[in-house]
XYZ file of C-alpha atoms in Angstrom:
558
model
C -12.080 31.628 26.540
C -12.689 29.779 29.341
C -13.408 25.742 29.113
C -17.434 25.233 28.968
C -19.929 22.409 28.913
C -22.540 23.347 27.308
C -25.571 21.638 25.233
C -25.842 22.219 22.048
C -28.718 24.929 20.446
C -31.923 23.614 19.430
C -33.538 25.716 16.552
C -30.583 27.506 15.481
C -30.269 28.059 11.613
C -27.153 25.620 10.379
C -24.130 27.524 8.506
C -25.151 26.461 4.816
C -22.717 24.715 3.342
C -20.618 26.033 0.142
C -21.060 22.498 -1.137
C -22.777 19.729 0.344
C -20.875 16.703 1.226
C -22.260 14.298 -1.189
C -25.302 13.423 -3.316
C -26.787 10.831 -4.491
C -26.805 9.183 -7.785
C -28.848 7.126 -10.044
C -26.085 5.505 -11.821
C -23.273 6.407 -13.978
C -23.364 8.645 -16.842
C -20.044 9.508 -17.768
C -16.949 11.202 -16.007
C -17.040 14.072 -13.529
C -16.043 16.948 -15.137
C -12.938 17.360 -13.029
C -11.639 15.407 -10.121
C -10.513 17.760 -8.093
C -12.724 20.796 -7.062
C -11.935 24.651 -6.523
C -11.086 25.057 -2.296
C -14.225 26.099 0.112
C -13.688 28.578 3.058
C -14.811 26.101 5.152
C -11.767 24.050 6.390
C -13.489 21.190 8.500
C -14.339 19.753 4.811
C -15.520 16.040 6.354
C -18.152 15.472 3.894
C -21.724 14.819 5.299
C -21.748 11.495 6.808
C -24.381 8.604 6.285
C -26.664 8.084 9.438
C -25.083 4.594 10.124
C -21.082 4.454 9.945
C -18.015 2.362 10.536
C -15.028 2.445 12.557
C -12.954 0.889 9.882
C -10.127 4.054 9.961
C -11.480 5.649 12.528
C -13.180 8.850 10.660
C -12.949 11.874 12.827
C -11.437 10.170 15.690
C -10.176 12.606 18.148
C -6.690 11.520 18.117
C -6.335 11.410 14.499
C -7.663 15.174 14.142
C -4.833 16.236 16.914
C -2.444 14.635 14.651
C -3.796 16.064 11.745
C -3.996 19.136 13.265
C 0.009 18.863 14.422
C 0.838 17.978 10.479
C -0.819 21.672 9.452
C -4.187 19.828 8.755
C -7.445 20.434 8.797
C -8.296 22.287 12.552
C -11.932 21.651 13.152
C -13.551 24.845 13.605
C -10.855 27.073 11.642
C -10.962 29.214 8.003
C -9.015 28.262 5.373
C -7.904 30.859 3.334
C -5.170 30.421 1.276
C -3.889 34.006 0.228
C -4.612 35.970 4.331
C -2.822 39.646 3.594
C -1.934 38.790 -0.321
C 1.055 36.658 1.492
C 0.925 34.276 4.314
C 0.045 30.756 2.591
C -1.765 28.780 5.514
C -4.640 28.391 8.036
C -6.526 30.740 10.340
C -7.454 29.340 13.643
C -10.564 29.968 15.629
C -8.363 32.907 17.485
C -7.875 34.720 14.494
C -4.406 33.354 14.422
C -2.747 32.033 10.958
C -0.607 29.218 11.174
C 1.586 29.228 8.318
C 2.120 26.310 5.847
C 6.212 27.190 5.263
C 8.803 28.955 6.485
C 8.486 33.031 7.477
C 10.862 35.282 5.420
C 12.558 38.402 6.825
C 10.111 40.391 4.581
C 6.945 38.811 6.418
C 5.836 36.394 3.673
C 6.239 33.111 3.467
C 7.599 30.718 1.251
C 5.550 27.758 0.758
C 6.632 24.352 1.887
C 8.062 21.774 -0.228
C 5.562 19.110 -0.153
C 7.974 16.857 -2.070
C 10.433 16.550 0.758
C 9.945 15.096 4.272
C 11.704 17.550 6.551
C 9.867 16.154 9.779
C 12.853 13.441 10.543
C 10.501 11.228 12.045
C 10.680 7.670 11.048
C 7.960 4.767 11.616
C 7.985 1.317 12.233
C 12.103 1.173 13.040
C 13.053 3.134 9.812
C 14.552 1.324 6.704
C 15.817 -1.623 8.403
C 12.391 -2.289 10.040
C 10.226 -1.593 6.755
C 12.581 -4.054 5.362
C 12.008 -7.002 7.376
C 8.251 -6.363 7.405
C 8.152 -6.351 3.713
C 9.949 -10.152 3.757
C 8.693 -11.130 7.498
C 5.481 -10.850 6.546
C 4.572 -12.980 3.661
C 6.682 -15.622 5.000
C 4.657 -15.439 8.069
C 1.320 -15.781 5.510
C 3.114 -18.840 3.791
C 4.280 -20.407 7.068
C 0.633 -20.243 8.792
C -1.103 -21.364 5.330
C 1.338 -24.563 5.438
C 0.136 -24.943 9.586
C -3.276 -24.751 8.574
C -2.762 -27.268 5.257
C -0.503 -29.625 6.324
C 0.000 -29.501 9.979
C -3.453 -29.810 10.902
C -3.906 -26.205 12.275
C -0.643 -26.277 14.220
C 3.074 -24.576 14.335
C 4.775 -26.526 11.654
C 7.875 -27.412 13.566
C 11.451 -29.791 12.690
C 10.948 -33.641 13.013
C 13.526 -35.174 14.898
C 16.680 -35.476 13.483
C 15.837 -32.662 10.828
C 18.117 -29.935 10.893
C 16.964 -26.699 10.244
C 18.248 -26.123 6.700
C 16.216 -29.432 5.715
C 13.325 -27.534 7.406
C 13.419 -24.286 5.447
C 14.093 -26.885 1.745
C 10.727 -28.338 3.462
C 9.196 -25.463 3.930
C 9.859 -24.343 0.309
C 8.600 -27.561 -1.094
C 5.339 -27.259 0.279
C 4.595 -24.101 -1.017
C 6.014 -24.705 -4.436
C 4.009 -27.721 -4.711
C 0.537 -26.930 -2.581
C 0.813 -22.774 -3.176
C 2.463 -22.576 -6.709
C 0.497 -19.493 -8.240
C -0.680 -21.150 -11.433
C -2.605 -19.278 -14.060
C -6.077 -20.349 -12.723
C -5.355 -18.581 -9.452
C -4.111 -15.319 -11.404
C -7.295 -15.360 -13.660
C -9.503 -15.787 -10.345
C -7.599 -12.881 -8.159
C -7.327 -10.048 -11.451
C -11.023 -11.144 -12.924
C -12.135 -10.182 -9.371
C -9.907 -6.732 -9.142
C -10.917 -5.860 -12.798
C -14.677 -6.767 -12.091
C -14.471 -4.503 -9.005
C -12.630 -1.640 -10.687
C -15.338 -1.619 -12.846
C -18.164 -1.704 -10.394
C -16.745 1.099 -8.663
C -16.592 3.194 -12.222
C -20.114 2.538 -13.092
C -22.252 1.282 -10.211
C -24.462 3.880 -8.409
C -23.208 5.655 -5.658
C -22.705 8.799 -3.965
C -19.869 11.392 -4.483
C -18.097 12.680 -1.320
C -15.501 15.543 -1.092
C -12.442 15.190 0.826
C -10.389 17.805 3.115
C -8.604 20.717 1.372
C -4.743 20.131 0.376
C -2.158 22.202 1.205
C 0.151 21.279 -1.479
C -2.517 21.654 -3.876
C -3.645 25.310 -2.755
C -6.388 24.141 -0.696
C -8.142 22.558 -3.426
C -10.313 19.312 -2.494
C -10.286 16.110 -3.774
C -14.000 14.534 -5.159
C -14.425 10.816 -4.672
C -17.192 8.906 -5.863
C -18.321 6.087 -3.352
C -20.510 3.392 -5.054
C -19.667 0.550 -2.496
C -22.676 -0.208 -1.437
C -24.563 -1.230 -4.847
C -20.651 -2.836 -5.691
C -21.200 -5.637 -2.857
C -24.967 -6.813 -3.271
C -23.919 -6.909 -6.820
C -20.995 -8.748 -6.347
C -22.903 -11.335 -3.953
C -25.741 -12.042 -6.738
C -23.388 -12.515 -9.392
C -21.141 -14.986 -7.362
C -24.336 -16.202 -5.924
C -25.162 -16.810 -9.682
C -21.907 -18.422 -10.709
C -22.119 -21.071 -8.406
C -25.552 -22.666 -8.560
C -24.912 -22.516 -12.403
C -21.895 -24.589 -11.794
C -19.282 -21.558 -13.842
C -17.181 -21.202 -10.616
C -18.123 -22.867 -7.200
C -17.841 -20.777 -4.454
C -15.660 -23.308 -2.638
C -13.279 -22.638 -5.230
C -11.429 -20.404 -2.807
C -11.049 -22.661 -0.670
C -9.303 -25.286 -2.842
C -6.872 -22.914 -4.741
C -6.099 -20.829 -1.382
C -2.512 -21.424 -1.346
C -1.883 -20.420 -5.496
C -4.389 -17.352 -4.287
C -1.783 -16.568 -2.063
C 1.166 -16.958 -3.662
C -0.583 -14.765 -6.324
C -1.959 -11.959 -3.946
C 1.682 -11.477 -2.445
C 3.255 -11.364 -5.963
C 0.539 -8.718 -6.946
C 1.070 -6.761 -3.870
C 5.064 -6.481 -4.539
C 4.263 -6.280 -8.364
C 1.270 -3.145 -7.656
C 3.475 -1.555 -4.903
C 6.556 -1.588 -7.793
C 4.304 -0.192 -10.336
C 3.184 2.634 -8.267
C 6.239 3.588 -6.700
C 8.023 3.828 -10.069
C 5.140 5.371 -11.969
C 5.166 8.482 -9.246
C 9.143 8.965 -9.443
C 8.694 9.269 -13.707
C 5.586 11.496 -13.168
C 7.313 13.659 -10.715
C 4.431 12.912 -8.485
C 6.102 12.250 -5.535
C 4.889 13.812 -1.989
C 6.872 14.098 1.695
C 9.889 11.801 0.299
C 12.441 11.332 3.158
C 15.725 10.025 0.643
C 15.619 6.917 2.025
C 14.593 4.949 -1.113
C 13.519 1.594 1.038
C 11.871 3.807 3.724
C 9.970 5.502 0.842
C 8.841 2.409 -1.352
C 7.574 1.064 2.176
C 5.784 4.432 3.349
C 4.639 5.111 -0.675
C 5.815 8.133 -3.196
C 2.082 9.430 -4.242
C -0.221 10.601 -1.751
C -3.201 10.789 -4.274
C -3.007 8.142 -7.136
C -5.596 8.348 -9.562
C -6.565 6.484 -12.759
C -8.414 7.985 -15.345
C -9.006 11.271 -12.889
C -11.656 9.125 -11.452
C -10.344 5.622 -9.840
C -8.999 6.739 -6.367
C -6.785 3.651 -6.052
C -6.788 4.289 -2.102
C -10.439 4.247 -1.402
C -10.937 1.533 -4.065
C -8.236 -0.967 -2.511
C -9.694 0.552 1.133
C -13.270 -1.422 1.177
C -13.518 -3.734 -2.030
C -10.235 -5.761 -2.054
C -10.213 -6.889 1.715
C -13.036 -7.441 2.780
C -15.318 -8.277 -0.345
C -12.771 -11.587 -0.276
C -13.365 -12.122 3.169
C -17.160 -12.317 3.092
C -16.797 -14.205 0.184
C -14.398 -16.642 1.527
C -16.854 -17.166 4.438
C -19.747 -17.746 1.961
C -17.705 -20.139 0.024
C -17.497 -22.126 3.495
C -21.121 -22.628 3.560
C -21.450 -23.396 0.057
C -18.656 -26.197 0.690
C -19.778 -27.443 4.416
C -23.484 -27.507 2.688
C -22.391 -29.686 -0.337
C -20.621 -32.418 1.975
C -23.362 -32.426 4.826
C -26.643 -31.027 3.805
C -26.536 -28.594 6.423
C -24.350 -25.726 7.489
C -22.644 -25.673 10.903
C -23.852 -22.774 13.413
C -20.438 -21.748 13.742
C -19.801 -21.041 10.137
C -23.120 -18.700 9.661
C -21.968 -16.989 12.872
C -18.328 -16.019 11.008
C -20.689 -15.541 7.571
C -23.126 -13.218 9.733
C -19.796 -11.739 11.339
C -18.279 -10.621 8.063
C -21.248 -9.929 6.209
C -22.539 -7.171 8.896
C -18.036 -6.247 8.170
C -17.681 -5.984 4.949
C -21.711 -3.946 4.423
C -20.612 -1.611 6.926
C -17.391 -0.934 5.643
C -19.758 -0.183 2.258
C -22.743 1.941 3.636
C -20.072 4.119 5.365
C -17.676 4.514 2.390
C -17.938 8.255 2.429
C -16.481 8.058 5.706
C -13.285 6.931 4.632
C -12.862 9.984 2.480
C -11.386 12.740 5.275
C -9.619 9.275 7.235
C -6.136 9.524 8.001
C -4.899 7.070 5.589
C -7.057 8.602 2.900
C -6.025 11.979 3.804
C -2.804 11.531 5.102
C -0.795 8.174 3.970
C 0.820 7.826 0.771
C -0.257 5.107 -1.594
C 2.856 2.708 -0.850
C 3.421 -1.083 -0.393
C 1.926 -0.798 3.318
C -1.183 0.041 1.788
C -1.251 -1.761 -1.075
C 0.165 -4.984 0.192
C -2.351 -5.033 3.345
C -5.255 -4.530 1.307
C -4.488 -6.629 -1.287
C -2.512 -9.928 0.786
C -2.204 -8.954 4.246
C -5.975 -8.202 5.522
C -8.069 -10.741 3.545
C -5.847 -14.044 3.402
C -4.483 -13.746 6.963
C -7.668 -12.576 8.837
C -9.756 -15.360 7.266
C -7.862 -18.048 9.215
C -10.990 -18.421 11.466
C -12.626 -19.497 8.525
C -9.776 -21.581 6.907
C -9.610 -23.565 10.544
C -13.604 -24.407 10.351
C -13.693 -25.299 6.404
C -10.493 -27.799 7.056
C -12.128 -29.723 9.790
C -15.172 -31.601 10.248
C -17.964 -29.908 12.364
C -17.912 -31.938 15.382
C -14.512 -30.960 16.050
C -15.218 -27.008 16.817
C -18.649 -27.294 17.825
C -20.201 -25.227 20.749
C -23.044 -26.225 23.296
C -26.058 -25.015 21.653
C -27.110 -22.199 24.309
C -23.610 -20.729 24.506
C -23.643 -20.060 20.482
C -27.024 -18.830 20.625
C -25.573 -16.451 23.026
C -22.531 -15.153 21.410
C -25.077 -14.435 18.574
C -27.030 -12.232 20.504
C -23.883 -10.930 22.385
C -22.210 -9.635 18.799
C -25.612 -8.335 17.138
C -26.146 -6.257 20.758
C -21.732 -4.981 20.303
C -22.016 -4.228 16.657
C -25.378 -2.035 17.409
C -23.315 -0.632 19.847
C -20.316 0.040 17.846
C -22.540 1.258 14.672
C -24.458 3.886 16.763
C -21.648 4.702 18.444
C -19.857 5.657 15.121
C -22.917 7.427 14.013
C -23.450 9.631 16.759
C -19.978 11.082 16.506
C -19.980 11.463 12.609
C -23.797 13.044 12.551
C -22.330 15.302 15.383
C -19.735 16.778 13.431
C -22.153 16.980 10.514
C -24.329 19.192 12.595
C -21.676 21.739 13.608
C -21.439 22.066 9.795
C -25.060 22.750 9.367
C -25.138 19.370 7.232
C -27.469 16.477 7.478
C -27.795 13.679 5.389
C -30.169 10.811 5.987
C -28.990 8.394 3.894
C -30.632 5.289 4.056
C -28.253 2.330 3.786
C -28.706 -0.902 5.487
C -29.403 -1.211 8.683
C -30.516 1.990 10.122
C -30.514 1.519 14.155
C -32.321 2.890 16.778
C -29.996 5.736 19.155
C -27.869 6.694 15.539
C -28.003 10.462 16.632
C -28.063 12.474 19.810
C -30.333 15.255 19.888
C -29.032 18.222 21.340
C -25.950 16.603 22.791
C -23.866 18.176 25.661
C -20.116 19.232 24.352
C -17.195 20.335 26.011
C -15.706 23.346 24.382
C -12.422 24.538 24.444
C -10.119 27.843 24.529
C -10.004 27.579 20.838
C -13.192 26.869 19.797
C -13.200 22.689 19.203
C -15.503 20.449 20.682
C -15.367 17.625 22.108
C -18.700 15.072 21.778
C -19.659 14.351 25.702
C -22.712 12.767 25.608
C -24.466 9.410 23.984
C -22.156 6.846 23.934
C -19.191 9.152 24.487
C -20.763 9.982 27.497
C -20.467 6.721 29.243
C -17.080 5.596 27.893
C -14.144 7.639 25.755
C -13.609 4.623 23.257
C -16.199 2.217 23.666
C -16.115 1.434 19.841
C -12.469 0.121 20.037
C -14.351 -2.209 22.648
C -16.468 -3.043 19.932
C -13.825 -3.548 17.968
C -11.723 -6.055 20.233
C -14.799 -7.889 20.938
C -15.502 -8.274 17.140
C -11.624 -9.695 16.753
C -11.995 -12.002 19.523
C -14.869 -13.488 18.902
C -13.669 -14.411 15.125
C -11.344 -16.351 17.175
C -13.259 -18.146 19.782
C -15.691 -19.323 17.490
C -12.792 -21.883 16.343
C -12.051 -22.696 19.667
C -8.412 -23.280 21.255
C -7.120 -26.293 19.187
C -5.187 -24.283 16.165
C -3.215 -21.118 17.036
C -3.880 -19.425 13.428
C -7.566 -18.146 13.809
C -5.877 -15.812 16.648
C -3.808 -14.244 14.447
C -5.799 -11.360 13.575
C -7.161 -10.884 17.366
C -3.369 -10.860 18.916
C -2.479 -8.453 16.077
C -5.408 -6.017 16.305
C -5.094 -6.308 20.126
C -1.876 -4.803 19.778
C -2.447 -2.468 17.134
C -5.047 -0.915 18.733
C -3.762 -0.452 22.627
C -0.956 1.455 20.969
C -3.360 3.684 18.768
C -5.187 4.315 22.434
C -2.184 5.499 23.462
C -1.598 7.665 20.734
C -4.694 9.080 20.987
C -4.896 10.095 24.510
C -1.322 11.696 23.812
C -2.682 13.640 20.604
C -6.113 14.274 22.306
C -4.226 16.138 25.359
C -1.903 18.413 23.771
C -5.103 19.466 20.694
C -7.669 20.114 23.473
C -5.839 20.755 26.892
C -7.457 21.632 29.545
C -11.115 20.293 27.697
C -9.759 17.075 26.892
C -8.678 16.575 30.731
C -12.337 17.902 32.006
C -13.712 15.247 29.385
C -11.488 12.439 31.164
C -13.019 13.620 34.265
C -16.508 13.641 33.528
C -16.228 10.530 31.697
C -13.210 8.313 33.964
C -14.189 5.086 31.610
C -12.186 4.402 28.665
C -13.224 1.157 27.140
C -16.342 -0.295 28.928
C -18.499 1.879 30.978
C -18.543 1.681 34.762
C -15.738 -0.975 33.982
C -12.852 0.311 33.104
């Protein structure tokens, strides 16, 4: 079949799905009666999307679907069918094809692959010796820019003359033993808040969502139940709550940020432990390479479950991060408002900033379900130690730089923050419709449509009757809305949201551009990626989509 643009029918019956994506809920009333449902012969199994989404993992990103697709994952438009003939174990393409999940005997069936081993020989992030000086680089890097930002007035702590460098480091220790000690306050704070949440996202209400079929469980699909949304305006009148009635000032964060430190690290090492361990004895293990450093980094379980209910994964995805961002930000205000009366423009910027986050991150939870690290990644310390140290107590340096300093120190002209208001609320409607219109899209091919209506719902969240380019095998490729002017405006988005974070501080402290350097990086090299992955999935489509739409980041830009 020939490459086609083409616009998608208007008035055609939808394919009805075996199972819709998700449903809504009133509220908890007791366990699911199983966790994991019987397999679908539908093999795109994204569940229905909400109308207004995130880019937080990038759900259905084209890239990440080539990749998936190159790992024997889900292929958008293919059957699943786990027993084709009585023998072959695997998937059949939109051809007719089967590509088979093991290895071809002389007989003509196949013997299924080991899940439990990693026979692909690839190795991330410089194999063991590079997992192993993240896993001490980076909370020394954490420690080292909380002692900048404490003690050093927001800059590079750095030798005094005549110091030599061992003096430095004994330094360097001090001020963490003494300023960052994790005490038993801090570990009551950090655990009462992962308990609280663990509970929330047991009992609040919510929706369920279904994930993508498993190969090394037959196909079958994993059910998740996504109650982020009811989690996080709970959570913000109950803090809310605590404070005014004196029980636990918000600003408390801010005071006991370096034992909350010290005590998110240990928990991520201690968690990571725990997990890695508990999947060995359990014989849960999944795509284990025999490089016991390399594995511990990379994680042993790919689906870790408490209680046949608690996805850890999705629960350490949304809550942990960015729940202690917002709240960090919030406990900013509370402080700044105590000490002046008032609270500085730039701190309700960063408060509106990772408020509109963190609710997006929850209204699109169900996204997150068919992601690549949901789907994909194993539950190891680079999961667990970015979610629960990494993302929220090294991104909130923005925040840390304006709650250490007095007002007048970071201030911006009037007009100009009045315009980077206006400038971020016009990117993030950009980047949530953006989102949207790619996630309803693929909920349409499925003949699914959900409007669920989670705060805010924008105008432009769909396209009607988009135009697609399709290719030789049947996948489609979204050419039209927003994806029509530019092939990854939402990492724009994205980068804009990261820098701005930063420039609200301005240029005096180097920590607040932590997270923008870092994300600036991460994500050029995921573009890459996902041109490279995009190319060799699509061909010849993918290329006519680069030509219809030259503009990668910024349309009629660049």
């Amino acid at each position: 079949m020939t490459e086609r643009v083409t616009r998608s029918r208007a008035g055609v019956t939808p394919r009805k799905p075996v199972n819709p994506g998700f449903v809504e809920t009133p509220g908890r009333r007791g366990r699911p009666r199983k966790s994991v449902l019987p397999h679908e012969l539908e093999e795109d199994s994204t569940p229905a999307p909400s109308e207004s989404n995130v880019a937080l993992s990038e759900p259905l990103d084209e890239g990440d679907e080539a990749k998936e697709d190159a790992n024997s994952h889900a292929n958008g438009h293919a059957k699943f069918d786990p027993h084709v003939n009585g023998n072959v174990n695997g998937t059949v393409k939109a051809n007719g094809t089967v590509k088979a999940n093991g290895t071809v005997k002389a007989n003509g069936t196949v013997k299924p692959k080991n899940h439990k081993v990693d026979t692909s020989g690839e190795f991330e992030f410089g194999g063991s010796w590079g997992v192993s000086a993240l896993m001490v680089g980076f909370p020394l890097l954490m420690w080292y820019m909380w002692i900048g930002a404490t003690y050093y007035d927001g800059h590079f702590p750095t030798r005094q003359a005549g110091q030599t460098f061992g003096d430095f480091l004994k330094w360097m220790g001090h001020l963490v033993y003494t300023g960052a000690f994790p005490h038993a306050k801090a570990w009551l704070i950090y655990w009462t808040f992962f308990i609280v949440q663990g509970l929330f996202y047991l009992f609040m209400p919510g929706v369920y969502a279904e994930g993508k079929p498993l190969d090394h469980l037959g196909g079958q699909r994993l059910k998740y139940y996504c109650s982020a949304v009811s989690s996080f305006y709970t959570s913000i009148v109950l803090v809310v709550a605590l404070h005014f009635s004196g029980v636990f000032p918000l600003y408390t964060l801010l005071d006991e940020f370096g034992p909350l430190l010290s005590v998110a690290i240990i928990s991520g090492y201690i968690v990571s432990i725990l997990a890695y361990v508990s999947a060995l004895y359990r014989g849960a293990e999944h795509r284990m390479t025999g490089y016991p450093v390399y594995d511990f980094f990379m994680g042993a379980e790919l689906n870790p479950r408490m209680f046949g209910w608690l996805d850890f994964k999705m629960f350490f995805e949304v809550r942990l991060p960015w729940f202690i961002l917002f709240f960090t930000s919030l406990g900013t205000a509370a402080r700044q408002y105590e000490r002046y009366g008032y609270v500085s423009g730039e701190v309700c910027f960063l408060l509106m900033a990772h408020f509109l986050y963190a609710n997006a991150c929850c209204k699109g939870e169900e996204l997150i379900v068919p992601t690549w690290d949901m789907y994909y990644e194993k539950w190891g310390f680079m999961l667990i130690f970015w979610n629960l140290a990494g993302v929220p107590l090294s991104y909130c340096h923005c925040t840390i730089y304006l709650a250490n300093h007095p007002p007048s120190t970071y201030a911006w002209p009037k007009p100009a923050l009045i315009t980077l208001f206006i400038a971020y609320l016009g990117v993030y409607w950009v980047w949530d419709t953006c989102n949207s219109q790619k996630n309803m899209f693929r909920a349409r091919e499925r003949g699914v449509a959900l409007d669920r209506r989670t705060f805010p719902q924008l105008p432009w969240k769909e396209v009607k009757n988009p135009k697609v380019i399709r290719s030789s095998t049947g996948d489609t490729i979204l050419c039209d809305g927003w994806y029509g002017l530019a092939r990854k405006v939402h990492y724009s988005c994205d980068l804009f949201f990261a820098l701005s974070w930063g420039a609200i501080t301005g240029f005096r402290s180097p920590f607040p551009w932590f997270y923008p350097v870092f994300f600036t990086a991460m994500i050029s090299h995921r573009v890459w990626r996902d041109i490279v992955k995009c190319r060799a999935k699509y061909g010849e489509a993918w290329r006519e989509y680069e030509r219809r739409v030259p503009y990668l980041f910024i349309p009629y830009v660049i």
